[in-house]
Amino acid sequence: MARVLTLTLNPALDLSIRAGAIRLGEVNRTESTRLDAGGKGINVARVLAGLGHDVTVSGLLGADNETAFVRTFAECGLRDAFVRVPGETRINAKLSEQDGRVTDLNGPGPRIPERSLEELIERLWPLLPGLDAVVVSGSLPPNVAPEQFAGLITGIRERKVPVWLDTSGPALVAGLAARPSGVKPNETELAGWAGHSLDTPEERLRAALRLNTEGIDDVLLSVGAEGVIWAQRGSALMARPPRVSVVSTVGAGDTLLAGSLHGVLSRWPRERSLRFATALAAESVRHVGVGDPNATDFEVLQQQTLVQELSVKQLTRETHR
């Protein structure tokens, strides 16, 4: 299989909490709690390693509470190339209620010594030869500037390795300007880049195709339960996921990105890749954690995933019916 590196500058310990309806200002009893070593790049790495790829994880990791991460890397067969920084990695709380509502409480992360970022870059460049892809994902630590983030992406591209990006806000804007090979925003994140709301399927598709024209070959636009748009070099597919009972959406986007990249690295037709990735993301929301391609009904989920071609002209006709 392929060799992949995921880069996570601001990982987190994810505290997942299941409860009934949350009553603000009162004592609430939880149904379950779970603490996992997380961060978007680490989630992507879990999925890719489970699909048989040789995966290295890198980024910036707090030295004071690294135990859960080191254990996860060993359990999942991930090569650990993280740079340790002083202090603790942040903790993010995910509150999931019975009606499917999820509330995220995300910490900012530790401040990063300048020398640590320089050490990461020095460690990163020798890892790139022979890689088939790099995935750069997640938020930035408080004192890492979007311009520094974009410089990392540019440096990877200059070394002729495909880069896939998944972040938000100023980091996304700066990262897109560095022209990664692929990007996976949701509609809110893409709207922030576009400078206006993307309330209709036509607006979303136009924004994704605009990224194609600006030099980004693959745009995976996730629209929650409505599905996924994959715009590639001016053409687009739309996948509609099967209906499933939602327990937690945490990690669904990371699963989608990993599943799509798996298809690309396996040289599958784009329709097959998108069906696989969309079904795997649907599988992931049925439980806490990333998607499991070994689920007993995964083949059924793929069969229930509808993939079709999509065009602005088609959407315009449907809007005016």
XYZ file of C-alpha atoms in Angstrom, residues 9 22 25 38 63 73 98 102-103 110 114 124 128 130 144 163 167 169-170 196 222 248 266:
23
model
C 0.052 20.920 14.724
C -28.288 18.893 28.680
C -26.703 25.535 34.934
C -7.222 12.705 18.909
C 5.361 16.299 26.574
C 0.360 5.118 17.931
C -29.811 11.696 22.680
C -23.304 17.608 19.462
C -21.644 20.499 21.289
C -0.371 25.343 24.186
C 9.789 29.065 18.168
C 9.752 16.905 8.338
C 9.138 13.414 2.513
C 9.185 8.372 -1.135
C 1.524 29.743 15.035
C -0.753 17.634 -0.022
C -8.624 23.132 8.452
C -10.788 30.008 9.349
C -7.631 32.020 8.603
C -20.525 34.833 1.284
C -19.042 17.818 3.007
C -21.520 11.078 17.261
C -5.511 2.736 -4.710
